[in-house]
mmCIF file with all atom_site columns, C-alpha atoms in Angstrom:
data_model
loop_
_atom_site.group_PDB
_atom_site.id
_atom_site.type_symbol
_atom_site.label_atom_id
_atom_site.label_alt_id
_atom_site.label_comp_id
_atom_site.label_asym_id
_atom_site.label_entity_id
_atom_site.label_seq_id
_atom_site.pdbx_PDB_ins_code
_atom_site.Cartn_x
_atom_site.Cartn_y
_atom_site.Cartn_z
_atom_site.occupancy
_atom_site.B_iso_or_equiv
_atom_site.pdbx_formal_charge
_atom_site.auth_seq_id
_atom_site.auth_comp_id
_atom_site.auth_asym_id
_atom_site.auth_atom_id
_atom_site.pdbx_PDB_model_num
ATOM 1   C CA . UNK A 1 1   ? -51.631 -9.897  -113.845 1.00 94.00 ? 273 UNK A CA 1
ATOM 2   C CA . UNK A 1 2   ? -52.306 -10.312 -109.801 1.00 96.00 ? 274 UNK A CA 1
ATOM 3   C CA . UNK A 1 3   ? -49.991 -9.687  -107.370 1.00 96.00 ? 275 UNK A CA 1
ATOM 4   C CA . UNK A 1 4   ? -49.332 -12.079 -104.996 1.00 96.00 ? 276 UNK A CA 1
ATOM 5   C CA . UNK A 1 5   ? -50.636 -10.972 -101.876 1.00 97.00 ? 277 UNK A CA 1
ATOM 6   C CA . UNK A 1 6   ? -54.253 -10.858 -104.044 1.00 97.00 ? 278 UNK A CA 1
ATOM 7   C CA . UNK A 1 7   ? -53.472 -14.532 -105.030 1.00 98.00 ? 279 UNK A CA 1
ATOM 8   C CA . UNK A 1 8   ? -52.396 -15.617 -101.629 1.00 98.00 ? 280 UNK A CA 1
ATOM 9   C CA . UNK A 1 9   ? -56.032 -13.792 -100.472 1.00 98.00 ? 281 UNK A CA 1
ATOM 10  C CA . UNK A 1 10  ? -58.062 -15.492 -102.594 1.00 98.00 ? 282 UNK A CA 1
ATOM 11  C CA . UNK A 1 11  ? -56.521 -18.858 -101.562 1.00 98.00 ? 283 UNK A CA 1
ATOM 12  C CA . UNK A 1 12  ? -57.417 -18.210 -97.966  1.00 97.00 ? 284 UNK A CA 1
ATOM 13  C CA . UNK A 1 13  ? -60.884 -17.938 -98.688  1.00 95.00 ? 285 UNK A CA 1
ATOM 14  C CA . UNK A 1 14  ? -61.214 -21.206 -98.489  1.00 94.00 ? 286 UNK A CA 1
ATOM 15  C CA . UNK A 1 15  ? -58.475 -22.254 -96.596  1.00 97.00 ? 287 UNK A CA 1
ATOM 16  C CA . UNK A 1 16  ? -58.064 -19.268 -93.851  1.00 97.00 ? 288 UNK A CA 1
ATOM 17  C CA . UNK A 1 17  ? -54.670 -21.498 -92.047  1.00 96.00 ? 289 UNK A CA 1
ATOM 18  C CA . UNK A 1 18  ? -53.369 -22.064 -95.493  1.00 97.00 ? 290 UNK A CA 1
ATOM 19  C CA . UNK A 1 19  ? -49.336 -20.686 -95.912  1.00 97.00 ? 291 UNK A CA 1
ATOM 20  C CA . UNK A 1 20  ? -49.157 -19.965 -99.090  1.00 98.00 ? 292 UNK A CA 1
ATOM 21  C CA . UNK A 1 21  ? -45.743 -19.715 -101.160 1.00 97.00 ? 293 UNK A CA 1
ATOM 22  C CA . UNK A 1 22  ? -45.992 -18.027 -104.749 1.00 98.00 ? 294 UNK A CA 1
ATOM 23  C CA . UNK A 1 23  ? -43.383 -18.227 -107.451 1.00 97.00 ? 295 UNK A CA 1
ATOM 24  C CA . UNK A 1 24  ? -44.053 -16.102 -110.451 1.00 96.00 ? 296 UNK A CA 1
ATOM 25  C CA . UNK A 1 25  ? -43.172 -18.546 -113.318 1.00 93.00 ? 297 UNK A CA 1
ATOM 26  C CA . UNK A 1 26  ? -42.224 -16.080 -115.932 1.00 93.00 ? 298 UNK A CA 1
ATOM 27  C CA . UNK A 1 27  ? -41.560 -12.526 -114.316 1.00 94.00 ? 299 UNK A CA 1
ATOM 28  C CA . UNK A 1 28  ? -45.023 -11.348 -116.076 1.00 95.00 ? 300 UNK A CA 1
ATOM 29  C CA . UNK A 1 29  ? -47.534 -12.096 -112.908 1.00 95.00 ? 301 UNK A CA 1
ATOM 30  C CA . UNK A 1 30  ? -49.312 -14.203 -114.469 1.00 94.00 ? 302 UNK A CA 1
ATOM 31  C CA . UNK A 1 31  ? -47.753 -18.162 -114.549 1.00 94.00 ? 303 UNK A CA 1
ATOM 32  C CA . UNK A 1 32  ? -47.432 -18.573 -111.153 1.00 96.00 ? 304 UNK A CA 1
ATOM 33  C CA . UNK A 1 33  ? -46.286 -22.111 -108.810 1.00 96.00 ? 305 UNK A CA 1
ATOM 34  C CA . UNK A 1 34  ? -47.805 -22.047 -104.973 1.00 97.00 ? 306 UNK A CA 1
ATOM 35  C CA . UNK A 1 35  ? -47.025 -24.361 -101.891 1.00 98.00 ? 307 UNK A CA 1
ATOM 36  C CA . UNK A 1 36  ? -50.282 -24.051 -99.980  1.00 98.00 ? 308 UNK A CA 1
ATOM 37  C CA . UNK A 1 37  ? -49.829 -25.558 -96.499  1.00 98.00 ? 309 UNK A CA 1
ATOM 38  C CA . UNK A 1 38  ? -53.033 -26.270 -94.685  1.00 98.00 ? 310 UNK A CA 1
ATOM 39  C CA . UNK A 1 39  ? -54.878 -28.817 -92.488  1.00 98.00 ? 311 UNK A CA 1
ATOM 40  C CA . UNK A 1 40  ? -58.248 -28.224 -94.979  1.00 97.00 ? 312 UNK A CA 1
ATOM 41  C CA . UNK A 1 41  ? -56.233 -30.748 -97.061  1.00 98.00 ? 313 UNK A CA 1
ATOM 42  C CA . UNK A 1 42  ? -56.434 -33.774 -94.145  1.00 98.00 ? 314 UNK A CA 1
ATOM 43  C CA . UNK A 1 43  ? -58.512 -36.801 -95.438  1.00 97.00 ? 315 UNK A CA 1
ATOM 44  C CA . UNK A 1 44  ? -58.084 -35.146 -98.772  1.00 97.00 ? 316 UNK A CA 1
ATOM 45  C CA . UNK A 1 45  ? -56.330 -36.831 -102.298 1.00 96.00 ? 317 UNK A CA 1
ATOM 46  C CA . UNK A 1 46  ? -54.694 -34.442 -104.485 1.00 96.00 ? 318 UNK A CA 1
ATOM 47  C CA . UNK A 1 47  ? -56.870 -34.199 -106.761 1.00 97.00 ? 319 UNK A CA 1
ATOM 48  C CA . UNK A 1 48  ? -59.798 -33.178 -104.219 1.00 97.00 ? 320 UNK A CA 1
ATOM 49  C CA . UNK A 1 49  ? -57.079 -30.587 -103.036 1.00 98.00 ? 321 UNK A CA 1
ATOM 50  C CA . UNK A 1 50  ? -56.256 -29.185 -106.529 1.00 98.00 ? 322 UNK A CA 1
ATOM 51  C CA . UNK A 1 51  ? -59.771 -28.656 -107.131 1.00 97.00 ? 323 UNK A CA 1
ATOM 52  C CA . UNK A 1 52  ? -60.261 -26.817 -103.634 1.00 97.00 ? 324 UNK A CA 1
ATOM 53  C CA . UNK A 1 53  ? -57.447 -24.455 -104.344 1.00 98.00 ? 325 UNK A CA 1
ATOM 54  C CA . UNK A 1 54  ? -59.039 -23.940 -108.869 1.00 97.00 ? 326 UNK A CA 1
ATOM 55  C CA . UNK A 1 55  ? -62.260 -23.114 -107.059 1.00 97.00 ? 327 UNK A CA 1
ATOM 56  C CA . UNK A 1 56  ? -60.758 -20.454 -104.483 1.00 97.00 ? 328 UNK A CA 1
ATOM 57  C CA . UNK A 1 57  ? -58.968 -19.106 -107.716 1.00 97.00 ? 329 UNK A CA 1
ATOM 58  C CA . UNK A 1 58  ? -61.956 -19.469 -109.524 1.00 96.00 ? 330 UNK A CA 1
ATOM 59  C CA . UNK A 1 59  ? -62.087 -15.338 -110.301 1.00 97.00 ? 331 UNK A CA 1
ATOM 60  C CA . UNK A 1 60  ? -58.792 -14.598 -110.979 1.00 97.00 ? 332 UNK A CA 1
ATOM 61  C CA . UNK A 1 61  ? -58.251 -17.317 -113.423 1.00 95.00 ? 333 UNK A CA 1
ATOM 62  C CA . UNK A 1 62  ? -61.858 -16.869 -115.169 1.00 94.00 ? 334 UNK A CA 1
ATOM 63  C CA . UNK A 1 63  ? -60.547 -13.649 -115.683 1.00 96.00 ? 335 UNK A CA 1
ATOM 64  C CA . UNK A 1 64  ? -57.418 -14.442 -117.377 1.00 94.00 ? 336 UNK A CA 1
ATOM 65  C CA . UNK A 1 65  ? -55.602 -12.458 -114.329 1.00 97.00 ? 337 UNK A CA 1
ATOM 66  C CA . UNK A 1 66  ? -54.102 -15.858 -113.828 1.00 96.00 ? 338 UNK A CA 1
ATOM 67  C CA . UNK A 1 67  ? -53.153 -17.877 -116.906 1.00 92.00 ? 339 UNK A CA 1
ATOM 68  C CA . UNK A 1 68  ? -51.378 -20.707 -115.253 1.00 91.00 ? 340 UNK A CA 1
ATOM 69  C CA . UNK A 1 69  ? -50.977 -21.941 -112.129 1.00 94.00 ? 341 UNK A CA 1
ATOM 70  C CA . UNK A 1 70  ? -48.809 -25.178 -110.963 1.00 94.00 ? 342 UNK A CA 1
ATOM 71  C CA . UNK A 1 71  ? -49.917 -26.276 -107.646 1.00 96.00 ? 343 UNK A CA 1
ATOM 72  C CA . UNK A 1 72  ? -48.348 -28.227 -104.282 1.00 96.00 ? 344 UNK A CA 1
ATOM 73  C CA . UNK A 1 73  ? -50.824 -28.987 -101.822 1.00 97.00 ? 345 UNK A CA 1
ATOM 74  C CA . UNK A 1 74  ? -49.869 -30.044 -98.141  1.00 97.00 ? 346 UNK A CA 1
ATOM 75  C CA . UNK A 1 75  ? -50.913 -30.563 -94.900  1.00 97.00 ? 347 UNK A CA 1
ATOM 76  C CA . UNK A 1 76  ? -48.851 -29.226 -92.138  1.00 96.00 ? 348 UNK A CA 1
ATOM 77  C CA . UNK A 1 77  ? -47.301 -32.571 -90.947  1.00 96.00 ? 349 UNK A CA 1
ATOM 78  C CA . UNK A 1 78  ? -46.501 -33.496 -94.809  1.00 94.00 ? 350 UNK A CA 1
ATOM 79  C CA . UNK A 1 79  ? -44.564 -30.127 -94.742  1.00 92.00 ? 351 UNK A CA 1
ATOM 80  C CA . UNK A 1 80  ? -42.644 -31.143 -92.323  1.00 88.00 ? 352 UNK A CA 1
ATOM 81  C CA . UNK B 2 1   ? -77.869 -27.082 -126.420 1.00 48.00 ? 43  UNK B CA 1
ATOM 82  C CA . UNK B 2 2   ? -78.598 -30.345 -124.250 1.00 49.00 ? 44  UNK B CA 1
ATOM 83  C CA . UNK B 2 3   ? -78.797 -32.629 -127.600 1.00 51.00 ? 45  UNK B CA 1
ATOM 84  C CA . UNK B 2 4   ? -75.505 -31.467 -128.331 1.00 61.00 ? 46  UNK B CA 1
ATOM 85  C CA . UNK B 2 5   ? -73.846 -31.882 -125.424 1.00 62.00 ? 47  UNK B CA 1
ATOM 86  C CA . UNK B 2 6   ? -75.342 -35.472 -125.088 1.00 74.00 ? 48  UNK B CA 1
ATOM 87  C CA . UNK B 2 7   ? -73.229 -36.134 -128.284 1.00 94.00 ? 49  UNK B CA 1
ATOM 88  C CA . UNK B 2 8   ? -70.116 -34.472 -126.855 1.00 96.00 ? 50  UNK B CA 1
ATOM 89  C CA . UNK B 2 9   ? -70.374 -36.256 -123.452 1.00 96.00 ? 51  UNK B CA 1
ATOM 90  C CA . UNK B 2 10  ? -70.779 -39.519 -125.399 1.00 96.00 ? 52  UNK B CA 1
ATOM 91  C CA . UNK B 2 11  ? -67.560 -38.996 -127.254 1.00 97.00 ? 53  UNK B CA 1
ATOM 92  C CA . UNK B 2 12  ? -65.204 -38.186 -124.548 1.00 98.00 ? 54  UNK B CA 1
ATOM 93  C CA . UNK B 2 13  ? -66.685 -41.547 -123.180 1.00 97.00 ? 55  UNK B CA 1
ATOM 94  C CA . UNK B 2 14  ? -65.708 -43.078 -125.754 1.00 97.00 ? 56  UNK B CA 1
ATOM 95  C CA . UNK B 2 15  ? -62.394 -41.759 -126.366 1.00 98.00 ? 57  UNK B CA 1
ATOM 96  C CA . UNK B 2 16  ? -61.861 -42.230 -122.619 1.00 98.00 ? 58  UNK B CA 1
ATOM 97  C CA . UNK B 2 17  ? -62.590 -45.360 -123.095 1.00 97.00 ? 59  UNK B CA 1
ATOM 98  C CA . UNK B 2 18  ? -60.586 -46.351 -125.817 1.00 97.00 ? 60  UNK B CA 1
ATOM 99  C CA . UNK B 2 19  ? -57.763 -44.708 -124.870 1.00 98.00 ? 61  UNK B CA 1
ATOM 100 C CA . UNK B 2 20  ? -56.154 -46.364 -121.957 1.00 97.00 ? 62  UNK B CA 1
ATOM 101 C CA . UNK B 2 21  ? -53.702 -43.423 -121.407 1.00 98.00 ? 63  UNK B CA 1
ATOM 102 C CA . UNK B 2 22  ? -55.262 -40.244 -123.043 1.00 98.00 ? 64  UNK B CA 1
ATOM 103 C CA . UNK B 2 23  ? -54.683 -36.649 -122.797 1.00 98.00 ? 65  UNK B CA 1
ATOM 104 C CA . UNK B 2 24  ? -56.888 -34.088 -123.604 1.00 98.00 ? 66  UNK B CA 1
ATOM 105 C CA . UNK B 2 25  ? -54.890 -31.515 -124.591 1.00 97.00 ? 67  UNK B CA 1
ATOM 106 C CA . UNK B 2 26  ? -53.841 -28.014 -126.610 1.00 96.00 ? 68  UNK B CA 1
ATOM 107 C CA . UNK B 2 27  ? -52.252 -29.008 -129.830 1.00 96.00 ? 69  UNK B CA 1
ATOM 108 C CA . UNK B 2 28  ? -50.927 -32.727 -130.772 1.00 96.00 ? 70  UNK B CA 1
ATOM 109 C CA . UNK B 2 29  ? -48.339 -35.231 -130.033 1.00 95.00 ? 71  UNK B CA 1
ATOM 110 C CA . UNK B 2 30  ? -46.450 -33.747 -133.052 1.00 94.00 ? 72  UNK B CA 1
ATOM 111 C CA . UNK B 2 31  ? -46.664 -30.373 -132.265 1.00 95.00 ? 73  UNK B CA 1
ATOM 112 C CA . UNK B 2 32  ? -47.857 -29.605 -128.572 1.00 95.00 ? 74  UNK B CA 1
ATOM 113 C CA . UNK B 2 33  ? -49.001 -25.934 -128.577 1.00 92.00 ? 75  UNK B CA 1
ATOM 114 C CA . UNK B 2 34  ? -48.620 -25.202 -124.774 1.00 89.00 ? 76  UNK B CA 1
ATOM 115 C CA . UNK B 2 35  ? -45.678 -26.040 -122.273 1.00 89.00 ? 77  UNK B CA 1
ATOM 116 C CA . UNK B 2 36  ? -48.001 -27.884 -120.282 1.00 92.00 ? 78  UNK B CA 1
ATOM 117 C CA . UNK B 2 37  ? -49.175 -30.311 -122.509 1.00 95.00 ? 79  UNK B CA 1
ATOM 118 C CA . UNK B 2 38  ? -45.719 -30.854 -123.660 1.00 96.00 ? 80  UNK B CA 1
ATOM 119 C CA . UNK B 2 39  ? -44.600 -31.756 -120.149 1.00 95.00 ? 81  UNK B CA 1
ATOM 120 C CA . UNK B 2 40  ? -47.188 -34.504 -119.929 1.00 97.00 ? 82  UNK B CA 1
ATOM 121 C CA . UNK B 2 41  ? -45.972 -35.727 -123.106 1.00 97.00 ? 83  UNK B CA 1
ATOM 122 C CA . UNK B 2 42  ? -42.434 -35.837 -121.890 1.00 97.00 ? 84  UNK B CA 1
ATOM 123 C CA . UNK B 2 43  ? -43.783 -37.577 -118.495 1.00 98.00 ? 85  UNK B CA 1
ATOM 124 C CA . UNK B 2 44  ? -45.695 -40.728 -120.478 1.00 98.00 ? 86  UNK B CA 1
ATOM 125 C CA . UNK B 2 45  ? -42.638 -40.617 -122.918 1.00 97.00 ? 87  UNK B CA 1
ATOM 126 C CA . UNK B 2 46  ? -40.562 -42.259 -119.923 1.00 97.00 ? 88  UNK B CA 1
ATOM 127 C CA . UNK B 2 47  ? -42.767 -44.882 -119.795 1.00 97.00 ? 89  UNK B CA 1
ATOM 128 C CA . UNK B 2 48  ? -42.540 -46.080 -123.073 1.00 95.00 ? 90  UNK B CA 1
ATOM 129 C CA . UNK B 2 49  ? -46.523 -47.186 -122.862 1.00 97.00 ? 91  UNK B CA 1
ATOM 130 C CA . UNK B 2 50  ? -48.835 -45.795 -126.139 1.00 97.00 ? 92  UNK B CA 1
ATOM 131 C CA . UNK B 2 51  ? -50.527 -43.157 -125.364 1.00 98.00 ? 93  UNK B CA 1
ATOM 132 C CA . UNK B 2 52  ? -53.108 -40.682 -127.468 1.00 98.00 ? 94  UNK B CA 1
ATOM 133 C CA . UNK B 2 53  ? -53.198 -36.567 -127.637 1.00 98.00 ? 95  UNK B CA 1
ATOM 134 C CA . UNK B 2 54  ? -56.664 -34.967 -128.180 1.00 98.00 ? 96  UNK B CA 1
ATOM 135 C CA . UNK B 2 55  ? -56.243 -31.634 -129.273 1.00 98.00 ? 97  UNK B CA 1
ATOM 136 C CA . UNK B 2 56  ? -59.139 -29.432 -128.190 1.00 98.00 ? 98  UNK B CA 1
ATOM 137 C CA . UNK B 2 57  ? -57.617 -26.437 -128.368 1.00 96.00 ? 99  UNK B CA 1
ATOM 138 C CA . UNK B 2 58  ? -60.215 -24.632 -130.893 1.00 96.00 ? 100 UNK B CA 1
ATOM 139 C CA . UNK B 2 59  ? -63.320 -27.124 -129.337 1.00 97.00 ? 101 UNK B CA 1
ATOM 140 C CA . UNK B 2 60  ? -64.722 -24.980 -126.599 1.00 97.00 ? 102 UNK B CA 1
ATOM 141 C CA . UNK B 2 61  ? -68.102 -26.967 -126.003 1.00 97.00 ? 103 UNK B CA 1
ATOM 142 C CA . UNK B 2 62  ? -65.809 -29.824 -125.881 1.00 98.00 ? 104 UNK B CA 1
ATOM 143 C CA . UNK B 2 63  ? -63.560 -28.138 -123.830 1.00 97.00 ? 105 UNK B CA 1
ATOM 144 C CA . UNK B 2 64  ? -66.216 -27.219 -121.570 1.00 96.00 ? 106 UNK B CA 1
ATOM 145 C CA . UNK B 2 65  ? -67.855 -30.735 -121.098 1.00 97.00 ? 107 UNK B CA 1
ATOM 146 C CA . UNK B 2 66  ? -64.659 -31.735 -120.095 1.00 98.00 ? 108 UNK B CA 1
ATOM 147 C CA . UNK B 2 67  ? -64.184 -28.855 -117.384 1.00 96.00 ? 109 UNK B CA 1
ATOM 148 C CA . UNK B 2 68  ? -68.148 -29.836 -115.845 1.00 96.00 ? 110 UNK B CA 1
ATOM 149 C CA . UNK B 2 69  ? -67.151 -33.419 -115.953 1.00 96.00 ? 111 UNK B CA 1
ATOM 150 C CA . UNK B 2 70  ? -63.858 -33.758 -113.983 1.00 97.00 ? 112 UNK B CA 1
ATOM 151 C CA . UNK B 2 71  ? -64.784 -30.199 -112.360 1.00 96.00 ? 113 UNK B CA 1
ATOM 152 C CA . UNK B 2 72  ? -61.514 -29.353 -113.191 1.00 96.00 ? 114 UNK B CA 1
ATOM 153 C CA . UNK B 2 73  ? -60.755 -26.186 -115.099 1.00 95.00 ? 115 UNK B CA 1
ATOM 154 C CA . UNK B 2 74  ? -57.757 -26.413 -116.938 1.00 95.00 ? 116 UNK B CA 1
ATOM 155 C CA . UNK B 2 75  ? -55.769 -27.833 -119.926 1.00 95.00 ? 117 UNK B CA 1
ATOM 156 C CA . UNK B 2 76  ? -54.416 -30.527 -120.303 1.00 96.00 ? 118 UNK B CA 1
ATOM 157 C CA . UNK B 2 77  ? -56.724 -33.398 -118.670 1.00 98.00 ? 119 UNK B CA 1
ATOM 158 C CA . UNK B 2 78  ? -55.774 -37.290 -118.355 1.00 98.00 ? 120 UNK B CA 1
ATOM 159 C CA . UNK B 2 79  ? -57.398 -40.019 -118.188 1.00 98.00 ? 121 UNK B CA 1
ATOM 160 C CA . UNK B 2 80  ? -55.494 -43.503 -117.256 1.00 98.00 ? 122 UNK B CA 1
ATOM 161 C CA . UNK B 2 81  ? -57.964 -46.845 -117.854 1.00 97.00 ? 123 UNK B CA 1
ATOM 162 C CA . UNK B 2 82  ? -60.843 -44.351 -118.585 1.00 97.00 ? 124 UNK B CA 1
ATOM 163 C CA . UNK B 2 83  ? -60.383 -42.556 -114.622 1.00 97.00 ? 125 UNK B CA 1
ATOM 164 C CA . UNK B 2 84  ? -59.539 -38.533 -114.529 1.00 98.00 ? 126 UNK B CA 1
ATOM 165 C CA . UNK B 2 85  ? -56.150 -38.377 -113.312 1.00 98.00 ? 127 UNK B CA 1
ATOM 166 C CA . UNK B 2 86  ? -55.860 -34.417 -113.423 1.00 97.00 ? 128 UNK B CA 1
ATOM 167 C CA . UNK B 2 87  ? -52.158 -32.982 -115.401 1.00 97.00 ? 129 UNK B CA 1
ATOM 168 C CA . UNK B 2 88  ? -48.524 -33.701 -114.180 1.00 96.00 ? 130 UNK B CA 1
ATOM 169 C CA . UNK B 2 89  ? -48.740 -31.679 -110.815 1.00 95.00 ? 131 UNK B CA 1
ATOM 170 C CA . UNK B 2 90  ? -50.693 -34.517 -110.012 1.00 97.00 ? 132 UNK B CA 1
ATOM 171 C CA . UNK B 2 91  ? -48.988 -37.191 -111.675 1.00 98.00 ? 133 UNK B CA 1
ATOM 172 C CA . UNK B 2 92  ? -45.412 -36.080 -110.694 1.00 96.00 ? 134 UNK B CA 1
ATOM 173 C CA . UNK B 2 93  ? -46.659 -36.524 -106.663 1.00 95.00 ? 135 UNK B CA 1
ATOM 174 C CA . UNK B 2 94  ? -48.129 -39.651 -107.630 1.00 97.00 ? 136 UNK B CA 1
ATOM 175 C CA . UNK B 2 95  ? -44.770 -40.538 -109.486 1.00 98.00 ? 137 UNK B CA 1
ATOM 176 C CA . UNK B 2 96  ? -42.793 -39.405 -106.061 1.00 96.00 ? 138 UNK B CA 1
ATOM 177 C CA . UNK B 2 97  ? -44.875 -41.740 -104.311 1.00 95.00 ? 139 UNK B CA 1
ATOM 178 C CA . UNK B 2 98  ? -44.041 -45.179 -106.955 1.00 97.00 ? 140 UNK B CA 1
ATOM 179 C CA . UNK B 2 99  ? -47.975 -45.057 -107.831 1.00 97.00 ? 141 UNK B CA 1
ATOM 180 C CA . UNK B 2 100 ? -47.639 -44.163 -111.042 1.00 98.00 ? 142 UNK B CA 1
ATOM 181 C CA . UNK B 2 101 ? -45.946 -47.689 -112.943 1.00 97.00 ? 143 UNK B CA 1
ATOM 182 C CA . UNK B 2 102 ? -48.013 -50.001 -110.680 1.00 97.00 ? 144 UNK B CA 1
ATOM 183 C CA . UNK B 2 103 ? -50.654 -47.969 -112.130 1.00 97.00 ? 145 UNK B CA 1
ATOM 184 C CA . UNK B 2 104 ? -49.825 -48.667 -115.908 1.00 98.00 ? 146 UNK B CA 1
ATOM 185 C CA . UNK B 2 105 ? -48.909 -51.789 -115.475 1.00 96.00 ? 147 UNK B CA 1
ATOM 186 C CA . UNK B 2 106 ? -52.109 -52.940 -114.510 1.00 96.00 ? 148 UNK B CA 1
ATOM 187 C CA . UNK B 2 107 ? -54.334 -50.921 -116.705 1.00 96.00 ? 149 UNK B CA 1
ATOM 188 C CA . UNK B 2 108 ? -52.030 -51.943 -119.446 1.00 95.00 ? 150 UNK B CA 1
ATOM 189 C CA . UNK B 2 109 ? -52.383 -55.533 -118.436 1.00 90.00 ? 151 UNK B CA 1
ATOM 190 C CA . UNK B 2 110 ? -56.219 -55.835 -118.184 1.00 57.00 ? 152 UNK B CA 1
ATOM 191 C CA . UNK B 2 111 ? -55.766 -55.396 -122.537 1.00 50.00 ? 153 UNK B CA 1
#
C-alpha cells in the first residue's frame, strides 16, 4: 500500500514539472493508473517514457508497496 | 551464475526469434494467471495473427534476464519480429495512433 501523494513524490523525482493523476485500480492502494504530464517526456517514445517513470518507482514497486501500475505518459502540448 | 545466464539469454533469443508475436508472460494462453497478461491476449486476439504465450511465472532467473534485457521491470513483455514492444499500455497508444496493423502486417509478411 502507498498513498498517493507518496506515489505522486516519487514520480517527481525524476520529473519535478510532472502533473501527476493517480487512480487506485482496486480500492486496496496498491493497482494504481497515473497520467503523468511533463516536458521530461519531449524527444521521448513511450517506451523510453515508461521506463523513466518504472525507474522513479523503482522503490515502491521493489517493495511490493506497488503491485501494478498502468501508465499514460504526456507532454504538456499532447495534453492538450 | 554467468554460464547460466549465457544459456538463458540464448533462449529468449531464440524464442524471440521464433516467435514473431510473443509474450512473455504469467500463466498460458489457456489459462492466463494475471489480468494483465490476459488483456494482451485479448489485444492480439483482434488481430487474428498467431501468436505464442511464455509462461514464466515460476522462472525467476528467466524472469530476471528478461527485466536486465528490455530494462523493463514488469510482467508481461512482448516482442513483435524479435523487437521489445513493452505490454498493452504501450501497445494500446500505439493502436490509437494506427501503428499497430502496419506493424503486423509487415513482420507477418517478411515469413
Amino acid at each position: 500500500m502507498i498513498t498517493q501523494d507518496t506515489l505522486i513524490g516519487y514520480v517527481r523525482t525524476a520529473l519535478p514539472d510532472a502533473m501527476v493523476s493517480v487512480t487506485d485500480r482496486t480500492g486496496t492502494m496498491d493497482h494504481f493508473s497515473i497520467r503523468v504530464v511533463s516536458d521530461g517526456f519531449k524527444g521521448k517514445g513511450l517506451l523510453d517514457r515508461h521506463r523513466m517513470i518504472y525507474q522513479a518507482l523503482n522503490e515502491p514497486m521493489k517493495d511490493g508497496r506497488i503491485h501494478a501500475v498502468e501508465i499514460k505518459a504526456f507532454t504538456q502540448d499532447e495534453s492538450r | 551464475m554467468s554460464e547460466q545466464n549465457g544459456s538463458i539469454e540464448e533462449t529468449i533469443k531464440k524464442e524471440t526469434r521464433e516467435n514473431t508475436i510473443l509474450i512473455y508472460g504469467k500463466g498460458t494462453k489457456e489459462a492466463p494467471r494475471c489480468g494483465f497478461t490476459k488483456e494482451t491476449i485479448q489485444f492480439f486476439e483482434k488481430y487474428g495473427y498467431p501468436y505464442q504465450v511464455i509462461d514464466v511465472l515460476n522462472d525467476m532467473p528467466k524472469r530476471e534476464a528478461l527485466s536486465k534485457i528490455t530494462n523493463w521491470p514488469t510482467l508481461p513483455k512482448v516482442f513483435i519480429g524479435g523487437e521489445f514492444y513493452g505490454d498493452t499500455d504501450i501497445l494500446d497508444e500505439m493502436e490509437k495512433k494506427g501503428e499497430v496493423k502496419p506493424l503486423l502486417d509487415r513482420v507477418f509478411q517478411k515469413k
